[in-house]
XYZ file of C-alpha atoms in Angstrom:
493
model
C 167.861 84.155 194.566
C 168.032 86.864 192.182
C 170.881 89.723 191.714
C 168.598 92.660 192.847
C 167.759 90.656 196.252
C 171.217 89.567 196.720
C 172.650 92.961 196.649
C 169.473 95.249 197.394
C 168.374 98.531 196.460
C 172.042 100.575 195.661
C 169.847 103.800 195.303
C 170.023 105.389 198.966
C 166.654 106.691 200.393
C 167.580 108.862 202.865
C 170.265 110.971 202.513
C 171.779 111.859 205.818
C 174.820 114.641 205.131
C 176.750 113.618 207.823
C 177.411 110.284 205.973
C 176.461 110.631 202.376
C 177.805 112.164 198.836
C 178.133 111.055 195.509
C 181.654 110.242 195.954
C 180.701 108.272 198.673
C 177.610 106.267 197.295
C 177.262 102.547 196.288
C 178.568 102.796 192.392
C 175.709 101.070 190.454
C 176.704 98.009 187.829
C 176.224 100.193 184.499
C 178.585 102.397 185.838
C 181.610 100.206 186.583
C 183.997 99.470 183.791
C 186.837 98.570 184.918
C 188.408 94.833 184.527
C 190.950 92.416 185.097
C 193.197 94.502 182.513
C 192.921 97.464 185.040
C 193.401 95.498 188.409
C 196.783 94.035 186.662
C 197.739 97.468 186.128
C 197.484 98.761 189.495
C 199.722 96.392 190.817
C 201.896 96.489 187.765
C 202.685 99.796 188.659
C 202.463 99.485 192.580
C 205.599 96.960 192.044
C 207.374 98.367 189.130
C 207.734 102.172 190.755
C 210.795 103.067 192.026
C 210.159 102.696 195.946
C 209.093 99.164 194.438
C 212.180 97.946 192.918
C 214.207 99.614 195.595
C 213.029 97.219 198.227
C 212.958 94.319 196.109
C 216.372 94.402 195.151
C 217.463 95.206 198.433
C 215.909 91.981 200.218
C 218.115 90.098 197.474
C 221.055 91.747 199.384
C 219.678 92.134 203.103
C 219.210 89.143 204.528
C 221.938 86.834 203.548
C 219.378 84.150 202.476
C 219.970 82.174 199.350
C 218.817 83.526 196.255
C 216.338 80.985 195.223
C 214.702 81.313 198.768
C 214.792 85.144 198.574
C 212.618 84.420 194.899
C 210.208 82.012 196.608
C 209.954 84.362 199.680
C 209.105 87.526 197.502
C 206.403 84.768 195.091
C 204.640 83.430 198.148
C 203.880 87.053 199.184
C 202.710 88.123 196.237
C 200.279 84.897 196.818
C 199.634 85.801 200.184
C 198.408 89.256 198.793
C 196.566 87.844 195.383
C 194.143 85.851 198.892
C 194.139 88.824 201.172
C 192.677 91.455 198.400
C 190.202 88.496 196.857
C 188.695 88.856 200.250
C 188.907 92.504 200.597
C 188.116 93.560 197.095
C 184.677 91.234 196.847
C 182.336 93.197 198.926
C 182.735 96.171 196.648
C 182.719 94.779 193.526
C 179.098 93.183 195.062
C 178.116 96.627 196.290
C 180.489 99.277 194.779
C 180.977 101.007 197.795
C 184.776 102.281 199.025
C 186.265 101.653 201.748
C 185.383 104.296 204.206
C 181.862 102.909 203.737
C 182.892 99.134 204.076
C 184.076 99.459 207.555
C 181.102 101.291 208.667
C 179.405 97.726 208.894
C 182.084 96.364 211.336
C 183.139 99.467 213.167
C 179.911 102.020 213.243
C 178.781 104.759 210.733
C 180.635 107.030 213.281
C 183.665 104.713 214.327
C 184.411 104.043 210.364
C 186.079 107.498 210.645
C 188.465 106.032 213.374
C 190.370 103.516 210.145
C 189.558 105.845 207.580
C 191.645 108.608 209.219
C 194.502 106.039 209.849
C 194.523 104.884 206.552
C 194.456 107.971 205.246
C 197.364 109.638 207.334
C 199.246 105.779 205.890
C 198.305 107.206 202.450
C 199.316 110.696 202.786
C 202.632 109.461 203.768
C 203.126 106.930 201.225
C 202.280 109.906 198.867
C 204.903 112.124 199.740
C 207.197 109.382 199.696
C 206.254 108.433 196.448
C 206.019 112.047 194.949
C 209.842 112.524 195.900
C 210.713 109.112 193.943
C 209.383 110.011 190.907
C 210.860 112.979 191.560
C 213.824 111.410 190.897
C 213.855 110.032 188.085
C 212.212 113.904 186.991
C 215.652 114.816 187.797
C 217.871 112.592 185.911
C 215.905 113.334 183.189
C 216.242 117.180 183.621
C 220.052 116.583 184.075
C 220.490 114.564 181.433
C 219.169 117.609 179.436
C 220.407 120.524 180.966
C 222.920 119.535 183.279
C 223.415 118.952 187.231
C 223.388 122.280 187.960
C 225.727 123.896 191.205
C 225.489 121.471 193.782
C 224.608 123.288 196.437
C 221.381 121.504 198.783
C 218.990 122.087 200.739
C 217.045 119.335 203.380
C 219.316 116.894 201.171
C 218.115 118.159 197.673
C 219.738 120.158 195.057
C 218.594 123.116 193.482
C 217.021 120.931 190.222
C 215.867 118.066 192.696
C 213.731 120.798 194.033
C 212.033 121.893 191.102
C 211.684 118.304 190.152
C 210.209 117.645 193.214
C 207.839 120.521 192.662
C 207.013 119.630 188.764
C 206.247 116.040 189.705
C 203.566 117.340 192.708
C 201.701 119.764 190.435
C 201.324 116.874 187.736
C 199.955 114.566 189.931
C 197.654 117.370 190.866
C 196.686 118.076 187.466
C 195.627 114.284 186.528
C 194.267 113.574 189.337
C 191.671 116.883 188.684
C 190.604 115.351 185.651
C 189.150 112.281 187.302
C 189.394 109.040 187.515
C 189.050 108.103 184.434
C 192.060 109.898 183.256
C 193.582 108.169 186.314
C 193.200 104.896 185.212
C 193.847 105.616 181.378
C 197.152 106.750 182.839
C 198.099 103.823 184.546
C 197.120 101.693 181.662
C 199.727 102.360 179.426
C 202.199 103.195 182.271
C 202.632 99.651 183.478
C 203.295 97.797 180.083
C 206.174 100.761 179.081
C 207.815 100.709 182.352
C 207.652 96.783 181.603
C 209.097 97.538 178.090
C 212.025 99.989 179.634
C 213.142 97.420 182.652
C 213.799 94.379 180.165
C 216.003 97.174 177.425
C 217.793 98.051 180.817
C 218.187 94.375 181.830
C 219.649 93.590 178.471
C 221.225 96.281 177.919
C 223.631 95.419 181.289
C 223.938 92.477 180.767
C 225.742 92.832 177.264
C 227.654 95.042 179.445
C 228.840 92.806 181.742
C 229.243 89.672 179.617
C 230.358 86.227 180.978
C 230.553 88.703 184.615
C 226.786 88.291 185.224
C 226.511 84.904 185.866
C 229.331 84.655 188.880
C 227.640 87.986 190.083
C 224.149 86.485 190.548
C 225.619 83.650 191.876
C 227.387 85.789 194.749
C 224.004 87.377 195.207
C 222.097 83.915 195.249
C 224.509 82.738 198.061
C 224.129 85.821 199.764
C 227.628 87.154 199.420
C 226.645 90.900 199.421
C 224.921 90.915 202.794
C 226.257 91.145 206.152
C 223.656 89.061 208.411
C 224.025 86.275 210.310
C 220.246 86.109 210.205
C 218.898 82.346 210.682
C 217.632 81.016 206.881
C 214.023 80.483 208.507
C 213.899 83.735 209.988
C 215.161 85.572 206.942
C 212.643 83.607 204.859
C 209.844 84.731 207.019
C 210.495 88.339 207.509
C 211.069 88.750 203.514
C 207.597 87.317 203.148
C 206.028 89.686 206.112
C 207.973 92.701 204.675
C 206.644 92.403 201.035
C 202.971 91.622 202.496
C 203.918 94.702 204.857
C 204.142 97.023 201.579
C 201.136 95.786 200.132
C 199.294 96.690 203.242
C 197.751 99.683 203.098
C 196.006 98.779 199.745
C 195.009 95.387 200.879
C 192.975 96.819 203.214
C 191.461 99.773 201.217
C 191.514 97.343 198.041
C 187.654 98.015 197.931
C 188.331 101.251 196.684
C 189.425 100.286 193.252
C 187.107 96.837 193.118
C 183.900 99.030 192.969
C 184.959 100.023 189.825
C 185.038 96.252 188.289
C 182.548 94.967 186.250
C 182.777 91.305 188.219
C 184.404 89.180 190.764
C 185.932 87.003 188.251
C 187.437 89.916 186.665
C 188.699 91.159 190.061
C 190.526 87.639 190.731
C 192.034 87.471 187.434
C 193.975 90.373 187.526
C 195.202 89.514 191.123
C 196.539 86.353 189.747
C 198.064 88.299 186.633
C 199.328 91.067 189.135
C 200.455 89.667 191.523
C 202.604 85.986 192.022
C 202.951 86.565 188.122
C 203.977 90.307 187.985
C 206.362 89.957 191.154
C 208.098 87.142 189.978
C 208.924 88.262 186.559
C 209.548 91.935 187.860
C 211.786 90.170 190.641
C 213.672 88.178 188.310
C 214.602 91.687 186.184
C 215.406 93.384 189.530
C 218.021 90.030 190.396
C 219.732 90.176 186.863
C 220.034 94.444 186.695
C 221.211 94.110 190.410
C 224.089 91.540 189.359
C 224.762 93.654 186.451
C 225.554 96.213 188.466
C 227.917 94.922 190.494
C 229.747 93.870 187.958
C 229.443 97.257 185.614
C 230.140 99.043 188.871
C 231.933 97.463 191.574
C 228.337 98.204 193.644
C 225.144 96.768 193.953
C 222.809 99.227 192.878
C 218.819 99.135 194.243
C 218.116 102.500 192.638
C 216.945 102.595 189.305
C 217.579 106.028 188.957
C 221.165 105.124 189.551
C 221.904 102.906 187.292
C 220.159 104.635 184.617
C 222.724 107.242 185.640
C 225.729 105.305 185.571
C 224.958 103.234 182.426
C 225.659 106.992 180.686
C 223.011 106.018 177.529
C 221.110 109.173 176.959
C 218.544 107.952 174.792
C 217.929 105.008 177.524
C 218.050 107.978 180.242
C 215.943 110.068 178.303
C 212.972 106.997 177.492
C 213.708 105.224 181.503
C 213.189 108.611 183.469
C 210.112 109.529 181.791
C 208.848 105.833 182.448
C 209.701 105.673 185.898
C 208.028 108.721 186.534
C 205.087 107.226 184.656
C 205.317 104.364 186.866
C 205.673 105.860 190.160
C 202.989 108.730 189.502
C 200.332 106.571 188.175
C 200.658 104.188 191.398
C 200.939 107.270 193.306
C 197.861 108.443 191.949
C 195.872 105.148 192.605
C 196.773 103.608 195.550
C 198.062 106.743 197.755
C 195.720 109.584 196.608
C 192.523 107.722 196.045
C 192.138 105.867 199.790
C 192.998 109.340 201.153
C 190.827 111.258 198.981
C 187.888 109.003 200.368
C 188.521 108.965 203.703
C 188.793 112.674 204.422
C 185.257 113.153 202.218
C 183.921 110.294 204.868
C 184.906 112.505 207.478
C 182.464 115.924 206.380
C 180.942 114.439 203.153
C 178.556 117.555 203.018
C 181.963 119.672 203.474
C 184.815 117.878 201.491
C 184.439 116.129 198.016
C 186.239 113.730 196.429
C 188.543 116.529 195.012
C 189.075 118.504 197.879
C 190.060 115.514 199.932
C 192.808 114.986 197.320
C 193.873 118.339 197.152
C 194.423 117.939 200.975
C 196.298 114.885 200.324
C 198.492 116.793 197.660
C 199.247 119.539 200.441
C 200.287 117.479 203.393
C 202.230 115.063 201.379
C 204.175 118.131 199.765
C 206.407 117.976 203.318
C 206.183 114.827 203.658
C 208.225 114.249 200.665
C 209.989 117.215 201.093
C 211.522 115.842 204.269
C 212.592 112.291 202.809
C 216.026 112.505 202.137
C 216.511 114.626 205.469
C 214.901 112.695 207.768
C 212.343 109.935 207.072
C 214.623 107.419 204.744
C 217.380 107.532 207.611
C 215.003 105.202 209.708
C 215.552 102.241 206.682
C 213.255 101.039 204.136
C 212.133 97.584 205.847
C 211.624 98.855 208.629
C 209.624 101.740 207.360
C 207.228 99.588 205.928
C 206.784 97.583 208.690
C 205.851 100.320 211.265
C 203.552 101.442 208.717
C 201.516 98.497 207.696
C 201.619 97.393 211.553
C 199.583 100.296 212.650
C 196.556 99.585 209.885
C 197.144 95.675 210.301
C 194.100 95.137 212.478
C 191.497 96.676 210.783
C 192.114 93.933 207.771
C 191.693 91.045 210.111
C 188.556 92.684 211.699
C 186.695 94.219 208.367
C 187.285 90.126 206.887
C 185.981 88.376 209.587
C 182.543 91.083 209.937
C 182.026 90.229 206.337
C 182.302 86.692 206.233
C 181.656 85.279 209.431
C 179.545 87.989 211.054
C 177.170 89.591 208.571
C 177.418 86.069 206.565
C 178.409 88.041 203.117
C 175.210 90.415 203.593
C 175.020 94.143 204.104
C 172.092 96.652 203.946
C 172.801 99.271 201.892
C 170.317 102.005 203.312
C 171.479 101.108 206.802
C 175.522 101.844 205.804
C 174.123 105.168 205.458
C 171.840 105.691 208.439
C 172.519 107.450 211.748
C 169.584 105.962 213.105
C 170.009 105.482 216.849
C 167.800 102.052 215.658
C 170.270 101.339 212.652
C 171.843 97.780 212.191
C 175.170 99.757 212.055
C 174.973 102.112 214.714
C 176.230 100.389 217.659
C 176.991 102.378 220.317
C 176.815 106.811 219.445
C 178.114 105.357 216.392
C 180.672 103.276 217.520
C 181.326 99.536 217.427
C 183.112 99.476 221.227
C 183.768 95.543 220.680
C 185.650 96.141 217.825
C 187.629 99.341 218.814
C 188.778 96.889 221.842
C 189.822 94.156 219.073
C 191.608 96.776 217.235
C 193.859 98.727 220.224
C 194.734 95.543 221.636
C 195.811 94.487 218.440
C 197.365 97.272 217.239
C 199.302 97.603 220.128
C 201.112 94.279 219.371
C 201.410 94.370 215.796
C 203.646 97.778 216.236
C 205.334 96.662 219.480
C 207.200 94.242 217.000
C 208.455 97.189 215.318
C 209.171 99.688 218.134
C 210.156 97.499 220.994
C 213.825 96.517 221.024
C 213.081 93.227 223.332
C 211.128 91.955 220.181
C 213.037 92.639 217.031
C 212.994 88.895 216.504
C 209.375 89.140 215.508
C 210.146 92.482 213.299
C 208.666 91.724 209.604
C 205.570 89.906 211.047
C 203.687 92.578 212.474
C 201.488 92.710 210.065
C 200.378 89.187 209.238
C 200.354 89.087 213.320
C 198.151 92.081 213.670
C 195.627 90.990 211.030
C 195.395 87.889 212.617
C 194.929 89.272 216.114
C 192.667 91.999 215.194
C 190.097 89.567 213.483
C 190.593 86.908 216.514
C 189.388 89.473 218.711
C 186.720 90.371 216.887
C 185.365 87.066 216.211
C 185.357 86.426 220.108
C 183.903 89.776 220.822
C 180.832 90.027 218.084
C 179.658 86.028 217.447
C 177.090 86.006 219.372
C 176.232 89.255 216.847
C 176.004 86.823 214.016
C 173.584 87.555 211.471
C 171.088 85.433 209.851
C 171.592 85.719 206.100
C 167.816 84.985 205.796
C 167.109 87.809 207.609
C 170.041 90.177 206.168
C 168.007 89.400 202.467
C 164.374 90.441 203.428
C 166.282 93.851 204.876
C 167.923 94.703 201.982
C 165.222 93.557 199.229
């Protein structure tokens, strides 16, 4: 079997407007550049930005679970994810297609707006979120200049948090308006500085705090900081579903940035590099600063910003802000402005581009950020990124098993992009009812964990669960829809 019969025709006969643009379009081979270097880099910066180490430090301090387990915990999600996006990401580095076009195949040309809009409202929100974090570390660099300034806030922010708030939006604006190759230059030398910074900060307190550290990461390790009474098990479990939790929305969308590599063996090496590699060496920094700082400080500090702050270096102030802000932009940038940006173009691809989606994206996520400090952060950072990766969960479990046990690793191209009453994707008006019935009945579940009190005890696993529910469903709803691979090749020849 050759490559060109494998994959099919990528050039698009029939261009319907309701479901086609450039943006949109299968990327052809020639045009793809990217490699494992690139795929390291967006999860480089995805774990090094500041919302990043916040919650990895944290769990070191949450749960009351030993040290070592809280390590092993944090490593086996990071190989949880490194499987999850292998089997995500594939399908678009074979067709270069995003994924608002993906999950047309599994959910209808029409019903693929139904994810597309959730993920993108999850992206939006992670945005803003993220935009007010670098905004942060904007601000202790603008401080460290020109001082704190008066004091006086506003919806939690001071006067210079504001216009750091406000510089940080209209830079991510202005990258992300130059394209995305500018994007991804960006993020390539962002995630080796920040790398550089953490390690002069990790050495730098622990000079500080001498023959300190050790008893201090020891009182960490036996989970002396926290307050639980948590059972070991438990604790281990929900660590694991809370890191695979934040990874979520860009598991699922991972197709996105796959169509840009050059080959699957690229792809899977710089999972492996970015992932169980880059989380347990990042980790490991996070434990020893964290230590530090309870020894430096008499508190253990999860804020980067913060200790920055409090280690009073100004060159180190100076260098760290601007890196953070590197950091958290450029994985702003890629994995919170790029889903979005697709999926509102899949929604009116004749009316919204690539651009304007993101510029929408940019807008909403202004108040969402805005309103961080004030409101969102008081519902807790675990718990945060549970509800949020719950509601999305399903669509991962159902968009996998399509792929690979439904369509047999075979899609047609011209049919992706057909509304065709007759079309192979078409379904019902559209829409794939079997799988909209896998998906609320999963959904519902995966963020009852989260929102109903009677089931806290499951509260970390929503995810995992509603992945796993969601492509269950599926599976027991569409396999007598199996196609014959035999059949899938002479379509899309």
């Amino acid at each position: 079997m050759n490559k060109r019969n494998d994959v099919g025709d990528l050039d698009i006969k029939h261009i319907d407007p309701t479901l086609y643009n450039e943006d949109l379009a299968p990327l052809k081979p020639q045009d793809r550049n990217w490699g494992a270097f690139e795929i390291f880099n967006v999860w480089s910066n995805d774990i090094q930005s500041l919302f990043g180490y916040t919650l990895a430090a944290s769990l070191f301090l949450t749960y009351g679970l030993n040290g070592w387990a809280v390590m092993a915990a944090i490593i086996l999600a990071g190989v949880i994810v490194m499987f999850l996006v292998n089997l995500t990401g594939k399908p678009s580095v074979k067709y270069g297609i995003p994924f608002p076009v993906m999950v047309r195949a599994s959910m209808g040309v029409r019903g693929a707006n139904l994810p597309a809009m959730l993920r993108a409202i999850v992206g939006i929100f992670w945005y803003g979120v993220q935009t007010y974090f670098a905004s942060t570390a904007m601000t202790l660099l603008l401080a460290a200049l020109f001082g704190g300034g008066d004091g006086a806030t506003f919806l939690g922010l001071s006067s210079l948090a504001w216009i750091s708030f406000i510089i940080v939006w209209l830079f991510q604006i202005a990258i992300f308006w130059a394209g995305i190759e500018r994007i991804k230059h960006f993020l390539n030398w962002a995630g080796p500085l920040v790398y550089l910074v953490m390690i002069a900060l990790m050495v730098i307190v622990w000079v500080k705090a001498g023959s300190e550290l050790l008893p201090a990461i020891d009182t960490i390790f036996s989970g002396g900081e926290a307050d639980t009474t948590t059972h070991p098990v438990s604790a281990f479990v929900a660590i694991v579903g809370t890191m695979v939790a934040y990874f979520a929305a860009v598991v699922i969308n991972f197709g996105d940035f796959t169509r840009f590599v050059k080959t699957e063996r690229q792809m899977k090496l710089g999972n492996l590099l970015g992932l169980p590699l880059n989380v347990a060496f990042f980790s490991f920094i996070a434990l020893i600063i964290t230590a530090g700082t309870l020894v430096l400080f008499g508190d253990a500090l999860t804020n980067p910003s913060d200790i920055v702050e409090r280690v009073d270096n100004l060159s180190l102030t100076i260098v760290a802000a601007l890196t953070f802000f590197a950091a958290t932009v450029g994985i702003n940038l890629v994995a919170n402005f790029i889903p979005p940006a697709y999926d509102l173009a899949n929604l009116f691809p004749s009316k919204v581009s690539f651009k304007l989606g993101g510029l929408i994206t940019a807008i909403i996520a202004f108040f969402v950020g805005a309103l961080w400090v004030s409101v969102i952060s008081q519902i807790g950072v675990p718990g945060f990124v549970n509800a949020v990766g719950a509601i999305v969960a399903p669509f991962y479990g159902i968009i996998v098993v399509d792929y690979y046990l439904i369509k047999r690793q075979h899609l047609n191209m011209q049919e992706l992009f057909s509304s065709d009453p007759g079309g192979a994707y078409y379904y019902t008006n559209g829409w794939n009812t079997r799988a909209l019935i896998a998906f609320g009945v999963a959904a519902l579940f995966s963020i009852s964990t989260v929102l109903v009190p009677a089931l806290a005890s499951l509260n970390g696993y929503g995810w995992l669960m509603g992945a796993g529910l969601g492509g269950l469903f599926y599976y027991g709803l569409m396999r007598q829809f199996k196609v014959d691979p035999t059949l899938a090749e002479q379509k899309t020849s």
